[in-house]
Short mmCIF file of C-alpha atoms in Angstrom, two decimals:
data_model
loop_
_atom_site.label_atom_id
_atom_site.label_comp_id
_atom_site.label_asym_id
_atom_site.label_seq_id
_atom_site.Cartn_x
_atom_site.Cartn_y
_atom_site.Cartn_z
CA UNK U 1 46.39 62.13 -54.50
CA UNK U 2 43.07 60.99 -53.01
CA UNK U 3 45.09 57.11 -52.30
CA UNK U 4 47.74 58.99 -50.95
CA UNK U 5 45.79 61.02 -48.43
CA UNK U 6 43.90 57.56 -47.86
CA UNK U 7 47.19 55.44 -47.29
CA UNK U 8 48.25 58.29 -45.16
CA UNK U 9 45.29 58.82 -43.26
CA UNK U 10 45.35 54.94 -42.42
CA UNK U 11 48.98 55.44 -40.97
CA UNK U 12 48.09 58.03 -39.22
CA UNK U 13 45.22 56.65 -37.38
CA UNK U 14 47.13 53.09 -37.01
CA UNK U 15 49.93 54.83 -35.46
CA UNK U 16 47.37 56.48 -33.01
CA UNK U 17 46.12 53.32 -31.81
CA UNK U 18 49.39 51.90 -31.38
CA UNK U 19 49.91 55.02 -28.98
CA UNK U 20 46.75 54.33 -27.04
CA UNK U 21 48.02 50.55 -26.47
CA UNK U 22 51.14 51.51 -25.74
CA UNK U 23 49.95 53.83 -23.21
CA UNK U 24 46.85 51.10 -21.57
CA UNK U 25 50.27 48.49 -21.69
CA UNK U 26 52.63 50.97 -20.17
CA UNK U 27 56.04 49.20 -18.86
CA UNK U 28 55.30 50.20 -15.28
CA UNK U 29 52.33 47.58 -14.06
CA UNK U 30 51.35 49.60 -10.64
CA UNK U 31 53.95 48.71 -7.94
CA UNK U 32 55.70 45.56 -9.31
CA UNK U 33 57.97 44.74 -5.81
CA UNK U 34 60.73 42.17 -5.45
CA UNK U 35 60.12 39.23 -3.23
CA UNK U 36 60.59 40.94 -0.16
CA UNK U 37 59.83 37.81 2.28
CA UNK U 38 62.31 37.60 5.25
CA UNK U 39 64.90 35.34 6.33
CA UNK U 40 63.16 34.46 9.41
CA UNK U 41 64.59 30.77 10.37
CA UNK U 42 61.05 29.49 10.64
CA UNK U 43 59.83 31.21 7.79
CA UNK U 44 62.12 29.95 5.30
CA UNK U 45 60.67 26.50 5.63
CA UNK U 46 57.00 27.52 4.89
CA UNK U 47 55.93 29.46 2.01
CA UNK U 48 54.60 32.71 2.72
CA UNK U 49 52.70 34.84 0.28
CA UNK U 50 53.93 38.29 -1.66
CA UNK U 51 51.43 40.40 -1.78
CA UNK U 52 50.86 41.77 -5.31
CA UNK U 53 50.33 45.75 -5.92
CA UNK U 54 50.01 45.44 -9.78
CA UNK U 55 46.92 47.07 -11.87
CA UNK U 56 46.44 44.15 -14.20
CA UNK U 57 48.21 40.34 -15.40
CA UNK U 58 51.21 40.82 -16.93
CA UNK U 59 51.26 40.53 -20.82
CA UNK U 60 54.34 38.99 -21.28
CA UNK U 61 56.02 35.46 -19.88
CA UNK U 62 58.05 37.32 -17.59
CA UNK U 63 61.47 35.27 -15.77
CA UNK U 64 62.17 36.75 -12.21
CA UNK U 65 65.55 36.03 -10.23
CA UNK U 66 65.59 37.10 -7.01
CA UNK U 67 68.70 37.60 -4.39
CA UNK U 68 68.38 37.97 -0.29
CA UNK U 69 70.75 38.34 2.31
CA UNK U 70 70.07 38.61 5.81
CA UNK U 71 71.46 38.93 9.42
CA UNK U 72 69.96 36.46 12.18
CA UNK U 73 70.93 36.46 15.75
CA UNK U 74 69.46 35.08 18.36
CA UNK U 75 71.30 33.84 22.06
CA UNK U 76 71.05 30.79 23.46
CA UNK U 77 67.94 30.24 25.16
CA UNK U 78 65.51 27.63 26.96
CA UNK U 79 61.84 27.07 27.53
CA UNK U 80 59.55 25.31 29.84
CA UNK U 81 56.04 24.90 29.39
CA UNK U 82 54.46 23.66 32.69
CA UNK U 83 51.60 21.36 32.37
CA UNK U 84 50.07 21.91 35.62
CA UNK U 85 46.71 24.27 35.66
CA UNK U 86 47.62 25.16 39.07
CA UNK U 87 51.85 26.01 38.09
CA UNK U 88 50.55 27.27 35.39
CA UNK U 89 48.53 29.89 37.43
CA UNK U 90 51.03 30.78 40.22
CA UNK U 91 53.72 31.83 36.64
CA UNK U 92 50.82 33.99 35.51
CA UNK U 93 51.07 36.17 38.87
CA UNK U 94 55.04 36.98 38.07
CA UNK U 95 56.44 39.13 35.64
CA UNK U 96 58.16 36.79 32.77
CA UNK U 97 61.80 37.28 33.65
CA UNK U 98 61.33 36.60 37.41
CA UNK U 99 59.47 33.82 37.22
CA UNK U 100 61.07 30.39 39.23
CA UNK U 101 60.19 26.57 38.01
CA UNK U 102 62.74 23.74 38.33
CA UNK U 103 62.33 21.03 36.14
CA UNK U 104 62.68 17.54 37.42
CA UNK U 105 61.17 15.00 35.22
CA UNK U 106 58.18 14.59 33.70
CA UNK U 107 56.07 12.68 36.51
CA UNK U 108 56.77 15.34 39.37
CA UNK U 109 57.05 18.60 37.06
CA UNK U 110 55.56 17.78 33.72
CA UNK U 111 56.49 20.77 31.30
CA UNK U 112 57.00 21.11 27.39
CA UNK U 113 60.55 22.29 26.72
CA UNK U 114 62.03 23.52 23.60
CA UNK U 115 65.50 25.47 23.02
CA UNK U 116 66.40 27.64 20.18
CA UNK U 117 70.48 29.21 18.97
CA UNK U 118 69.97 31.30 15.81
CA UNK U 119 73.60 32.83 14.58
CA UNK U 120 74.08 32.94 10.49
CA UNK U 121 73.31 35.16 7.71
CA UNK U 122 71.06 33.43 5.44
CA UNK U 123 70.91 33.84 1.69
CA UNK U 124 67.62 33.33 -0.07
CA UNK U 125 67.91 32.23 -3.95
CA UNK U 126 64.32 32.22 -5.75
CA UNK U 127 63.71 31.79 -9.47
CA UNK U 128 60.11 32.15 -10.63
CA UNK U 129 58.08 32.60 -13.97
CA UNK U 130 54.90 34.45 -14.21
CA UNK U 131 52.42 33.55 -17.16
CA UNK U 132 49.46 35.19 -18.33
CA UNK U 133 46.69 32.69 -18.91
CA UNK U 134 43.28 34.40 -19.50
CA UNK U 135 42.61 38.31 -20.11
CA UNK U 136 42.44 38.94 -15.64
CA UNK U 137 43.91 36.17 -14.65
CA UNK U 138 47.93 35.10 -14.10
CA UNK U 139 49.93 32.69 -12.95
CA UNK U 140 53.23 32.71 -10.79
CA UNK U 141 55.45 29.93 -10.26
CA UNK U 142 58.62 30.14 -7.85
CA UNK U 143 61.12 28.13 -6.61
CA UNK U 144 63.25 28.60 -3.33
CA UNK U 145 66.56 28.03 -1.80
CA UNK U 146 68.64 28.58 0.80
CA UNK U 147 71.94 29.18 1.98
CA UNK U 148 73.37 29.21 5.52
CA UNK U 149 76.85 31.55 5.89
CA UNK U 150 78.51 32.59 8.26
CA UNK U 151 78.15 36.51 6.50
CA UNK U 152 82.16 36.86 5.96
CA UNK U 153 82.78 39.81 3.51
CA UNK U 154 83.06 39.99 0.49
CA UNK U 155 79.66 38.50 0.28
CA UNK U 156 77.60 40.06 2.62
CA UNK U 157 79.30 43.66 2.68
CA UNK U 158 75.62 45.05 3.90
CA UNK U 159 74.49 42.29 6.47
CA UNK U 160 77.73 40.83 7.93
CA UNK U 161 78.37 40.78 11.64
CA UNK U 162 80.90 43.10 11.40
CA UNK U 163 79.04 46.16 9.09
CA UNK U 164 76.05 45.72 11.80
CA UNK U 165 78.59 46.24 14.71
CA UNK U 166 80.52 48.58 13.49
CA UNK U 167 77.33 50.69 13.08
CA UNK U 168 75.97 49.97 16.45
CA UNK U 169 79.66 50.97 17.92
CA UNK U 170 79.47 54.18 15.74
CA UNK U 171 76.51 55.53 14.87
CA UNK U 172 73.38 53.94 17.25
CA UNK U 173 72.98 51.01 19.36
CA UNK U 174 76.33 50.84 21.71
CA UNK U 175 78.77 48.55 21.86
CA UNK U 176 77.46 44.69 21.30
CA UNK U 177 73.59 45.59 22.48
CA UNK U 178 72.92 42.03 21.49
CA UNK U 179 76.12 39.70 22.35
CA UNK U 180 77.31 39.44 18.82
CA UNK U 181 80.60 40.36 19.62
CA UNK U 182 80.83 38.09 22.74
CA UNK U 183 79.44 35.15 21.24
CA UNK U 184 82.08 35.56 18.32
CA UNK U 185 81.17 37.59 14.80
CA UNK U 186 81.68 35.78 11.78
CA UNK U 187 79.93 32.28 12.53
CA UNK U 188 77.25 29.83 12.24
CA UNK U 189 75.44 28.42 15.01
CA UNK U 190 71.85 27.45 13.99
CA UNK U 191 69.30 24.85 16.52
CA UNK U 192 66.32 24.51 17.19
CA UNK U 193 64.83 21.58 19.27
CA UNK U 194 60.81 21.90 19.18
CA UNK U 195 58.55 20.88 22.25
CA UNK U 196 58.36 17.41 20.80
CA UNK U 197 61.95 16.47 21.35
CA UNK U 198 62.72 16.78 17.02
CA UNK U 199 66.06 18.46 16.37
CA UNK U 200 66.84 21.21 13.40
CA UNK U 201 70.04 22.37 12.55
CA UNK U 202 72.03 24.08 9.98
CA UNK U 203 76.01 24.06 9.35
CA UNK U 204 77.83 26.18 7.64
CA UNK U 205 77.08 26.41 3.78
CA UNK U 206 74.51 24.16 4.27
CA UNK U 207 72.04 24.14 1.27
CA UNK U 208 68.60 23.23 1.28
CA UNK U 209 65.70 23.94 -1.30
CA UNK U 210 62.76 25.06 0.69
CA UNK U 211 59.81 24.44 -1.90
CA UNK U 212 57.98 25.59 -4.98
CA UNK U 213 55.34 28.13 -4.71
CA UNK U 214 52.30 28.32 -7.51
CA UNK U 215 50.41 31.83 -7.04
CA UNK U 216 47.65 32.63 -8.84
CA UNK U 217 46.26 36.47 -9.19
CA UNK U 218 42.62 37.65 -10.04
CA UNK U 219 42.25 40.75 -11.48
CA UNK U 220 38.13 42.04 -11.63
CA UNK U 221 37.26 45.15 -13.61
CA UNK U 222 34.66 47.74 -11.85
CA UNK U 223 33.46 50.71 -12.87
CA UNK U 224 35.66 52.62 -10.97
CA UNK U 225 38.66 51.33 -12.42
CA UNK U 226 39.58 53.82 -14.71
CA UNK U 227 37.26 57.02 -13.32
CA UNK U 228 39.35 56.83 -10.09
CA UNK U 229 42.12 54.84 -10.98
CA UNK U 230 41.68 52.15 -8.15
CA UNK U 231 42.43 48.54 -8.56
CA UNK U 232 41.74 45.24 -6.83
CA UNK U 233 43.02 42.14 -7.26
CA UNK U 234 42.72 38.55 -5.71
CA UNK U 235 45.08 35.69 -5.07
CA UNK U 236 44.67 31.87 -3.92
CA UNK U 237 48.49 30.37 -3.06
CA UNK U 238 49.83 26.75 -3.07
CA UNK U 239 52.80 26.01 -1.42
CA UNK U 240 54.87 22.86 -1.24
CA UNK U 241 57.63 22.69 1.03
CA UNK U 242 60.51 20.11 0.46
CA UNK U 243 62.96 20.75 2.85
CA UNK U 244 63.47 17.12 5.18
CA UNK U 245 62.55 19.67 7.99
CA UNK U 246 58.70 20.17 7.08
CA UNK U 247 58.12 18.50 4.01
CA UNK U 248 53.99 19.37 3.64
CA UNK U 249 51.98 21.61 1.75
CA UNK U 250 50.51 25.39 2.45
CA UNK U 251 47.64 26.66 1.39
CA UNK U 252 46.45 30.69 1.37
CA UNK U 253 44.47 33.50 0.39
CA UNK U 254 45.04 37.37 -0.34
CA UNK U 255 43.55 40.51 -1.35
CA UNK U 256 45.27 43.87 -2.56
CA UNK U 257 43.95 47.24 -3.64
CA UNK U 258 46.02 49.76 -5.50
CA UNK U 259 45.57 53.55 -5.96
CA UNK U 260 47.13 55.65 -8.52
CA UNK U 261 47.45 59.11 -8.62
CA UNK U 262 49.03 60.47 -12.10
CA UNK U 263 50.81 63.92 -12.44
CA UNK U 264 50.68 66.23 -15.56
CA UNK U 265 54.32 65.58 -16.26
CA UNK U 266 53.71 61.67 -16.40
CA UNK U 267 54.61 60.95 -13.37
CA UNK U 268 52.65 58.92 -10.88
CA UNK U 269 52.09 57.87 -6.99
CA UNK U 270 51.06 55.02 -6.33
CA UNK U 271 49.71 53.89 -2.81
CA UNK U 272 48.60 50.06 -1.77
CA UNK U 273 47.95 47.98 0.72
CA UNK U 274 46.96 44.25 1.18
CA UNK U 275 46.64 41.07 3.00
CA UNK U 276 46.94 37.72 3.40
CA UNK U 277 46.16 34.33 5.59
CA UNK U 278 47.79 31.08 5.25
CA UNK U 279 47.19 27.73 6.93
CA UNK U 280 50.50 26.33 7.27
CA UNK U 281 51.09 22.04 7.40
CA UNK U 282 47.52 21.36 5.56
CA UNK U 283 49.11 18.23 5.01
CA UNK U 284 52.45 16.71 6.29
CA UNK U 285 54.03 14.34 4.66
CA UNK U 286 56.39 12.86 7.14
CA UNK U 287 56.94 13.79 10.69
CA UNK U 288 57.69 17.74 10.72
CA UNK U 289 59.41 19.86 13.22
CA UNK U 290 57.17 21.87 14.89
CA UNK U 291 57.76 25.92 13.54
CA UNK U 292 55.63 27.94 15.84
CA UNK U 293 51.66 26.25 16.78
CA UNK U 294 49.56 28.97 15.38
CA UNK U 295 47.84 26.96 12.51
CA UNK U 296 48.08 30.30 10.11
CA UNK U 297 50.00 33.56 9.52
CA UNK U 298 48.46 36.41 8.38
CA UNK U 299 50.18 39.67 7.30
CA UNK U 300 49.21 43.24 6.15
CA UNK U 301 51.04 45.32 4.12
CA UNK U 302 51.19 49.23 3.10
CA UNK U 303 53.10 50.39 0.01
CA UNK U 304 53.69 54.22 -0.96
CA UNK U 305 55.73 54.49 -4.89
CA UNK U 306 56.92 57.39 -6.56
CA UNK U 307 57.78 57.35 -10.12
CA UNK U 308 59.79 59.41 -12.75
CA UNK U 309 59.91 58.49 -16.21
CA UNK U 310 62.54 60.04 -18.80
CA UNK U 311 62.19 61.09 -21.98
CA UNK U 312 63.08 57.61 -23.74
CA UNK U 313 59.84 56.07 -21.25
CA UNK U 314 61.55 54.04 -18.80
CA UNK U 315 61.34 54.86 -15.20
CA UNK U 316 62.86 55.15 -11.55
CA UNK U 317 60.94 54.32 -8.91
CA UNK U 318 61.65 55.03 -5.41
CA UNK U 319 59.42 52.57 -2.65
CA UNK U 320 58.46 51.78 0.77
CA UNK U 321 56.93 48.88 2.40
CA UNK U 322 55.61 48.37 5.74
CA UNK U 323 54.99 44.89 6.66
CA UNK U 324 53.66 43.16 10.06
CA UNK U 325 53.12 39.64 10.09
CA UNK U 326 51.11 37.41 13.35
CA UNK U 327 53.01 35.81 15.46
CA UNK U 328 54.31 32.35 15.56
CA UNK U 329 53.51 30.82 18.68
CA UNK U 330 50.39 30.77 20.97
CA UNK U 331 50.02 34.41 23.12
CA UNK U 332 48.51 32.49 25.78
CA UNK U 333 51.97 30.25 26.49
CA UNK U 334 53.52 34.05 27.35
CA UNK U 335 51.70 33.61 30.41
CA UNK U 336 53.46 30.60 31.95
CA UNK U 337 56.24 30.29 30.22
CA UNK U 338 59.87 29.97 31.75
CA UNK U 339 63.53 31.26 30.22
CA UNK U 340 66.26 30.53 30.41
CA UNK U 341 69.19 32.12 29.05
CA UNK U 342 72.57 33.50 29.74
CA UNK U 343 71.43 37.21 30.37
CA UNK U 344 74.35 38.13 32.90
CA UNK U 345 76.79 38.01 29.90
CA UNK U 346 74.35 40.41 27.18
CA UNK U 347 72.99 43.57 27.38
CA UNK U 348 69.69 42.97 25.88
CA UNK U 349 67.86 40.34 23.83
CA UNK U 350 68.82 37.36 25.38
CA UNK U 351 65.49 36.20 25.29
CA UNK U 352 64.48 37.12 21.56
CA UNK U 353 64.80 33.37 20.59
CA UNK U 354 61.64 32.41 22.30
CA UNK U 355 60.36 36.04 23.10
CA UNK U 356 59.73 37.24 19.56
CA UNK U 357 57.76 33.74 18.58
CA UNK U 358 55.21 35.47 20.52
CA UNK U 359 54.91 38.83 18.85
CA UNK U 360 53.67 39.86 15.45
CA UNK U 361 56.93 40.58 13.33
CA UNK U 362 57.32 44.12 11.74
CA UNK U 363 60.00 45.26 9.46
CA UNK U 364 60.49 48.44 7.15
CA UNK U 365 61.83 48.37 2.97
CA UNK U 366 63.03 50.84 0.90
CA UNK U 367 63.14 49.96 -2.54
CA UNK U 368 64.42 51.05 -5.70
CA UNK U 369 63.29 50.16 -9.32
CA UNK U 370 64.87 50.84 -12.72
CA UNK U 371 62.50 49.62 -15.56
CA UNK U 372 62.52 49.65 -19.12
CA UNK U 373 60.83 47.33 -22.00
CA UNK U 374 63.33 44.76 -21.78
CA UNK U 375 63.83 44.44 -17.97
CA UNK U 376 63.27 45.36 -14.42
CA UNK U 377 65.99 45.80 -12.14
CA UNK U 378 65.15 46.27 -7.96
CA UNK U 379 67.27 46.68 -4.85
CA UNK U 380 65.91 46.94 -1.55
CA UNK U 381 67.14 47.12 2.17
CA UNK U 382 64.67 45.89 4.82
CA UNK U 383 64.99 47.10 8.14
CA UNK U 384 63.76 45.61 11.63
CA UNK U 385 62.97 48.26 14.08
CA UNK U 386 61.30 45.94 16.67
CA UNK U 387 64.56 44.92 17.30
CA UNK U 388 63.45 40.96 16.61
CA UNK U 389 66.89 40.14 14.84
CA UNK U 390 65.26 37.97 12.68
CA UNK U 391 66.69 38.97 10.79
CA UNK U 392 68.09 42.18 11.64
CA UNK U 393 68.91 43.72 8.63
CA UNK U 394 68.27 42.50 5.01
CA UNK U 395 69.26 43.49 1.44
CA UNK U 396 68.19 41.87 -1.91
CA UNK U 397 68.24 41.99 -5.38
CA UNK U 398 65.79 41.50 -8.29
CA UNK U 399 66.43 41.34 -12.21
CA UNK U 400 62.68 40.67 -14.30
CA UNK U 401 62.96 39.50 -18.10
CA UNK U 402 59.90 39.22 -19.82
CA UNK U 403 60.89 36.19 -23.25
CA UNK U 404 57.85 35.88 -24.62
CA UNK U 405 54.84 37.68 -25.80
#
């Protein structure tokens, strides 16, 4: 009897710490987002850092395959940089849209001059594996491609021409606020000649891989960690773009901080917020076009999670995501700069092309999360209410499968 009670005793108390591991390893790692990084036609060839809302490394080799889709329209529109202190001045004195300078050549008006057509829905195709390889520490590894479409249904139900007009003829916006409809729905029209006379463009179902991304996550332990359930952790980025557009390397920095709040009934909120700087072009490797000349982009980021588990221990989880990043261009060039574009023919935003390059860049996610043991399935719709159209609207999909322990 006495072995019995022993043998039990040990199964008893073996099963209890399995319980307590089971609990500190919970399936639900803080706020575990997609790859929510927009479709911005600049942005796609740089890296650009996630920022990561997790408590702690992941404990398994996890496989991540990640979807986007999203809507970019931008007119027609030209640029002249005068080079003359004195033009220069006399711009400054007139509000942006009134402002007169005729170009002539470059001994008797000397000016930079760059033009810009963005018209495609662009789908984003990133595969990345994340490896835990020390107690705080983890490593991420993506790769990313693109697509350029033209957005015709079937495949992009959510962010074709058509589902954005129809909602603006319907529901908010009036009828063609942006010139979709006159310029034609349904297309692809995507150039971009930089101040330095170098040409980009895209055709339809062009494909292009943009670059591999290595990201590698800190996570300290404090004190505080577990009295007040907050969490910190910090992240040093590598990114090396491929694309013949801007083949060079990135290099950034970032630092999150999570809060959780847990309910009696096992549920849990969970509130973050984080940031990042990187230095874009550390090091070309050929001649590069020339993708906005602020050296570095840095971007905050506020993220509120609510999450319900069921009886069996998995979970739905119900996000959003606020995200603002700097702009792309030089603040000071807003002061002289000249546009040109056909704004007779649209009702607004014929000047976004160059306009928004000097702006930080906001945009708005909802998110939703199913997660069990085996996998993690997200969907998310990212909104821009700045009206940048870059992109307007933008939906994506993530499946997570952790294969191995």
């Amino acid at each position: 009897m006495k072995k019995i009670s022993f043998i039990s005793f040990l199964f008893l108390f073996t099963l209890q710490l399995f319980a307590q591991e089971k609990d500190s390893l919970s399936i639900k790692n803080g706020i575990d987002n997609p790859n929510m990084q927009t479709t911005h036609h600049f942005g796609i060839f740089s890296s650009r850092i996630q920022q990561n809302f997790k408590k702690r490394p992941t404990n398994k080799t996890t496989l991540s395959f990640n979807y986007a889709s999203g809507n970019n329209f931008q007119p027609f529109v030209e640029t002249h940089l005068p080079s003359d202190p004195q033009v220069r001045e006399a711009l400054s004195q007139v509000i942006w849209f009134q402002r007169r300078f005729d170009y002539i050549d470059q001994e008797t008006t000397p000016a930079e001059y760059f033009n810009i057509v963005i018209d495609a829905v662009i789908k984003e195709i990133r595969v990345g594996i994340t490896l835990p390889i020390a107690k705080k520490h983890e490593l991420n590894v993506s790769l990313r491609s693109y697509l350029i479409t033209d957005g015709s249904y079937p495949f992009s139900l959510f962010t074709s021409d058509e589902t954005i007009e129809w909602f603006h003829s319907n529901i908010a916006g009036g009828e063609d606020p942006f010139g979709r409809r006159f310029y034609g729905l349904n297309q692809v029209n995507f150039s971009y000649t930089d101040r330095n006379g170098n040409t980009l463009q895209l055709d339809k179902n062009d494909f292009f891989i943009g670059g591999l991304e290595l990201n590698h996550h800190y996570y300290p332990t404090f004190e505080f960690n577990q009295t007040r359930n907050l969490y910190f952790n910090f992240g040093s980025h590598l990114g090396i773009n491929t694309s013949k557009f801007n083949p060079s390397i990135d290099v950034g920095v970032s630092a999150n901080v999570l809060k959780q709040f847990k309910f009696k009934n096992k549920n849990e909120l969970d509130i973050a917020t984080g940031a990042n700087l990187l230095r874009k072009n550390i090091i070309d490797f050929d001649e590069v076009i020339d993708l906005g000349n602020n050296k570095f982009l840095a971007t905050l980021e506020a993220d509120v999670e609510f999450t319900k588990y069921t009886q069996k221990g998995n979970y739905h989880a119900f996000g959003l995501n606020y995200q603002i990043q700097s702009r792309y261009n030089k603040q000071e060039e807003t002061d002289y700069y000249r546009l040109l574009g056909d704004f007779a023919a649209i009702n607004a935003g014929w000047h976004n092309g160059v306009t928004r390059l000097y702006v930080p860049l906001s945009n708005w996610s909802i998110i939703y999360t199913y997660g069990r043991d085996n996998y993690r399935l997200a969907l998310y719709l990212k909104q821009d209410f700045s009206v940048n159209n870059s992109p307007d609207i933008q939906t994506g999909i993530n499946l997570s499968v952790p294969v191995l322990k």
